[in-house]
Amino acid sequence: MKEVTADSFENDIINSDAQTIVLFMRAPWCSSCKAMAPRLERMAGEHDDFQLFSLNVEKAPQLARRFKVMGVPTFLIFRHGTLVDRKTGEISVERLYKKISAAAGLDAETAKKNEIKGFFRWPFKRKA
């Protein structure tokens, strides 16, 4: 898992050649973040259809504000440089991978249409 800084964010995430990127927003004091890190590393090693990055929100508070991160861990999923999904709180790697797979199926135009600019996408799509 590569560490992203405020200086490297644009090149590593937004302008990356990788089509699907997961950004793991974490803090050094967060016990859930510490518990999830090895599981995320294992998942990233098992799948090659996305890149996994980590960002310490204490070292880059401007990025935490930009993406309205209110708690850690927060997972931001980017497709073609566009934020298309997010999840705050601990999540199973299986469920996270389902979100990644769904994002990976988006082409650049659809990703742009589905861009998340706030805390969530509106209107809500409720499960039946």
PDB file of C-alpha atoms in Angstrom:
ATOM      1  CA  MET A   1       0.000   0.000   0.000  1.00  0.00           C
ATOM      2  CA  LYS A   2       1.614   3.213  -1.169  1.00  0.00           C
ATOM      3  CA  GLU A   3       1.398   6.288   1.063  1.00  0.00           C
ATOM      4  CA  VAL A   4      -0.028   9.413  -0.589  1.00  0.00           C
ATOM      5  CA  THR A   5       0.873  12.909   0.559  1.00  0.00           C
ATOM      6  CA  ALA A   6      -0.777  16.243  -0.158  1.00  0.00           C
ATOM      7  CA  ASP A   7       1.992  16.922  -2.682  1.00  0.00           C
ATOM      8  CA  SER A   8       1.672  13.593  -4.498  1.00  0.00           C
ATOM      9  CA  PHE A   9      -2.134  13.327  -4.434  1.00  0.00           C
ATOM     10  CA  GLU A  10      -2.864  14.801  -7.871  1.00  0.00           C
ATOM     11  CA  ASN A  11      -0.268  12.635  -9.636  1.00  0.00           C
ATOM     12  CA  ASP A  12      -0.946   9.442  -7.678  1.00  0.00           C
ATOM     13  CA  ILE A  13      -4.750   9.567  -7.631  1.00  0.00           C
ATOM     14  CA  ILE A  14      -6.360  12.066  -9.997  1.00  0.00           C
ATOM     15  CA  ASN A  15      -3.901  11.908 -12.920  1.00  0.00           C
ATOM     16  CA  SER A  16      -2.905   8.266 -12.496  1.00  0.00           C
ATOM     17  CA  ASP A  17      -2.843   5.782 -15.366  1.00  0.00           C
ATOM     18  CA  ALA A  18      -4.593   3.290 -13.089  1.00  0.00           C
ATOM     19  CA  GLN A  19      -8.272   3.182 -13.854  1.00  0.00           C
ATOM     20  CA  THR A  20      -9.553   2.185 -10.403  1.00  0.00           C
ATOM     21  CA  ILE A  21      -7.971   3.480  -7.210  1.00  0.00           C
ATOM     22  CA  VAL A  22      -8.941   2.968  -3.576  1.00  0.00           C
ATOM     23  CA  LEU A  23      -7.743   5.624  -1.143  1.00  0.00           C
ATOM     24  CA  PHE A  24      -7.669   4.437   2.480  1.00  0.00           C
ATOM     25  CA  MET A  25      -8.020   7.570   4.640  1.00  0.00           C
ATOM     26  CA  ARG A  26      -6.652   6.755   8.080  1.00  0.00           C
ATOM     27  CA  ALA A  27      -5.144   8.168  11.249  1.00  0.00           C
ATOM     28  CA  PRO A  28      -2.274   6.733  13.338  1.00  0.00           C
ATOM     29  CA  TRP A  29      -4.417   6.597  16.503  1.00  0.00           C
ATOM     30  CA  CYS A  30      -7.345   4.785  14.800  1.00  0.00           C
ATOM     31  CA  SER A  31      -7.624   1.183  16.027  1.00  0.00           C
ATOM     32  CA  SER A  32     -10.025   0.213  13.208  1.00  0.00           C
ATOM     33  CA  CYS A  33      -7.529   1.571  10.676  1.00  0.00           C
ATOM     34  CA  LYS A  34      -4.728  -0.465  12.231  1.00  0.00           C
ATOM     35  CA  ALA A  35      -6.891  -3.588  12.194  1.00  0.00           C
ATOM     36  CA  MET A  36      -7.937  -3.134   8.566  1.00  0.00           C
ATOM     37  CA  ALA A  37      -4.511  -2.316   7.106  1.00  0.00           C
ATOM     38  CA  PRO A  38      -3.184  -5.917   6.895  1.00  0.00           C
ATOM     39  CA  ARG A  39      -6.492  -7.184   5.459  1.00  0.00           C
ATOM     40  CA  LEU A  40      -6.420  -4.448   2.816  1.00  0.00           C
ATOM     41  CA  GLU A  41      -2.816  -5.298   1.936  1.00  0.00           C
ATOM     42  CA  ARG A  42      -3.811  -8.948   1.510  1.00  0.00           C
ATOM     43  CA  MET A  43      -6.817  -8.036  -0.665  1.00  0.00           C
ATOM     44  CA  ALA A  44      -4.675  -5.758  -2.851  1.00  0.00           C
ATOM     45  CA  GLY A  45      -2.169  -8.589  -3.289  1.00  0.00           C
ATOM     46  CA  GLU A  46      -4.895 -10.998  -4.390  1.00  0.00           C
ATOM     47  CA  HIS A  47      -6.457  -8.655  -6.976  1.00  0.00           C
ATOM     48  CA  ASP A  48      -4.744  -6.676  -9.692  1.00  0.00           C
ATOM     49  CA  ASP A  49      -7.748  -4.715 -10.999  1.00  0.00           C
ATOM     50  CA  PHE A  50      -7.218  -1.722  -8.677  1.00  0.00           C
ATOM     51  CA  GLN A  51      -4.477   0.167  -6.860  1.00  0.00           C
ATOM     52  CA  LEU A  52      -4.561   0.760  -3.119  1.00  0.00           C
ATOM     53  CA  PHE A  53      -3.209   3.940  -1.545  1.00  0.00           C
ATOM     54  CA  SER A  54      -3.169   5.203   2.035  1.00  0.00           C
ATOM     55  CA  LEU A  55      -3.425   8.769   3.324  1.00  0.00           C
ATOM     56  CA  ASN A  56      -2.763   9.932   6.883  1.00  0.00           C
ATOM     57  CA  VAL A  57      -5.466  12.579   7.455  1.00  0.00           C
ATOM     58  CA  GLU A  58      -3.388  14.264  10.162  1.00  0.00           C
ATOM     59  CA  LYS A  59      -0.598  14.954   7.659  1.00  0.00           C
ATOM     60  CA  ALA A  60      -2.992  16.129   4.931  1.00  0.00           C
ATOM     61  CA  PRO A  61      -5.985  17.803   6.622  1.00  0.00           C
ATOM     62  CA  GLN A  62      -6.701  19.853   3.490  1.00  0.00           C
ATOM     63  CA  LEU A  63      -7.449  16.632   1.575  1.00  0.00           C
ATOM     64  CA  ALA A  64      -9.645  15.374   4.413  1.00  0.00           C
ATOM     65  CA  ARG A  65     -11.611  18.646   4.177  1.00  0.00           C
ATOM     66  CA  ARG A  66     -11.722  18.529   0.370  1.00  0.00           C
ATOM     67  CA  PHE A  67     -13.375  15.103   0.452  1.00  0.00           C
ATOM     68  CA  LYS A  68     -15.434  15.864   3.568  1.00  0.00           C
ATOM     69  CA  VAL A  69     -13.911  13.076   5.638  1.00  0.00           C
ATOM     70  CA  MET A  70     -15.652  13.210   8.992  1.00  0.00           C
ATOM     71  CA  GLY A  71     -14.332   9.948  10.412  1.00  0.00           C
ATOM     72  CA  VAL A  72     -11.715   7.283   9.856  1.00  0.00           C
ATOM     73  CA  PRO A  73     -11.337   4.861   8.313  1.00  0.00           C
ATOM     74  CA  THR A  74     -12.858   6.273   5.131  1.00  0.00           C
ATOM     75  CA  PHE A  75     -12.480   4.591   1.776  1.00  0.00           C
ATOM     76  CA  LEU A  76     -12.664   6.697  -1.377  1.00  0.00           C
ATOM     77  CA  ILE A  77     -12.992   4.846  -4.677  1.00  0.00           C
ATOM     78  CA  PHE A  78     -11.862   6.682  -7.779  1.00  0.00           C
ATOM     79  CA  ARG A  79     -12.502   5.629 -11.362  1.00  0.00           C
ATOM     80  CA  HIS A  80     -10.718   7.508 -14.157  1.00  0.00           C
ATOM     81  CA  GLY A  81      -9.717  10.177 -11.600  1.00  0.00           C
ATOM     82  CA  THR A  82     -13.318  10.725 -10.463  1.00  0.00           C
ATOM     83  CA  LEU A  83     -14.657   9.935  -6.981  1.00  0.00           C
ATOM     84  CA  VAL A  84     -17.451   7.410  -7.612  1.00  0.00           C
ATOM     85  CA  ASP A  85     -17.964   5.737  -4.231  1.00  0.00           C
ATOM     86  CA  ARG A  86     -17.078   6.178  -0.569  1.00  0.00           C
ATOM     87  CA  LYS A  87     -17.519   4.363   2.722  1.00  0.00           C
ATOM     88  CA  THR A  88     -16.791   5.615   6.222  1.00  0.00           C
ATOM     89  CA  GLY A  89     -16.202   3.095   8.963  1.00  0.00           C
ATOM     90  CA  GLU A  90     -14.926  -0.439   9.135  1.00  0.00           C
ATOM     91  CA  ILE A  91     -16.064  -2.709   6.304  1.00  0.00           C
ATOM     92  CA  SER A  92     -15.346  -6.312   5.389  1.00  0.00           C
ATOM     93  CA  VAL A  93     -12.862  -6.740   2.563  1.00  0.00           C
ATOM     94  CA  GLU A  94     -15.462  -8.772   0.657  1.00  0.00           C
ATOM     95  CA  ARG A  95     -17.965  -5.925   0.778  1.00  0.00           C
ATOM     96  CA  LEU A  96     -15.306  -3.363  -0.095  1.00  0.00           C
ATOM     97  CA  TYR A  97     -14.220  -5.470  -3.064  1.00  0.00           C
ATOM     98  CA  LYS A  98     -17.833  -5.564  -4.303  1.00  0.00           C
ATOM     99  CA  LYS A  99     -17.812  -1.745  -4.271  1.00  0.00           C
ATOM    100  CA  ILE A 100     -14.477  -1.721  -6.108  1.00  0.00           C
ATOM    101  CA  SER A 101     -15.768  -4.184  -8.718  1.00  0.00           C
ATOM    102  CA  ALA A 102     -18.871  -2.081  -9.290  1.00  0.00           C
ATOM    103  CA  ALA A 103     -16.713   1.014  -9.803  1.00  0.00           C
ATOM    104  CA  ALA A 104     -14.350  -0.872 -12.107  1.00  0.00           C
ATOM    105  CA  GLY A 105     -17.237  -1.483 -14.484  1.00  0.00           C
ATOM    106  CA  LEU A 106     -17.730   2.241 -15.141  1.00  0.00           C
ATOM    107  CA  ASP A 107     -16.352   3.875 -18.263  1.00  0.00           C
ATOM    108  CA  ALA A 108     -14.945   7.414 -18.030  1.00  0.00           C
ATOM    109  CA  GLU A 109     -18.197   9.100 -19.091  1.00  0.00           C
ATOM    110  CA  THR A 110     -20.347   7.113 -16.663  1.00  0.00           C
ATOM    111  CA  ALA A 111     -17.835   7.715 -13.860  1.00  0.00           C
ATOM    112  CA  LYS A 112     -18.085  11.471 -14.473  1.00  0.00           C
ATOM    113  CA  LYS A 113     -21.912  11.283 -14.362  1.00  0.00           C
ATOM    114  CA  ASN A 114     -21.758   9.336 -11.084  1.00  0.00           C
ATOM    115  CA  GLU A 115     -19.211  11.618  -9.435  1.00  0.00           C
ATOM    116  CA  ILE A 116     -19.744  12.148  -5.714  1.00  0.00           C
ATOM    117  CA  LYS A 117     -19.232  15.770  -4.739  1.00  0.00           C
ATOM    118  CA  GLY A 118     -20.654  15.719  -1.216  1.00  0.00           C
ATOM    119  CA  PHE A 119     -21.070  13.129   1.502  1.00  0.00           C
ATOM    120  CA  PHE A 120     -23.229  10.850  -0.626  1.00  0.00           C
ATOM    121  CA  ARG A 121     -24.950  10.489  -3.963  1.00  0.00           C
ATOM    122  CA  TRP A 122     -28.483  11.920  -4.233  1.00  0.00           C
ATOM    123  CA  PRO A 123     -31.154  10.676  -4.651  1.00  0.00           C
ATOM    124  CA  PHE A 124     -30.641   7.689  -2.465  1.00  0.00           C
ATOM    125  CA  LYS A 125     -31.091   4.304  -4.075  1.00  0.00           C
ATOM    126  CA  ARG A 126     -32.825   2.244  -1.431  1.00  0.00           C
ATOM    127  CA  LYS A 127     -32.602  -1.512  -1.517  1.00  0.00           C
ATOM    128  CA  ALA A 128     -35.931  -3.293  -1.781  1.00  0.00           C
TER     129      ALA A 128
END
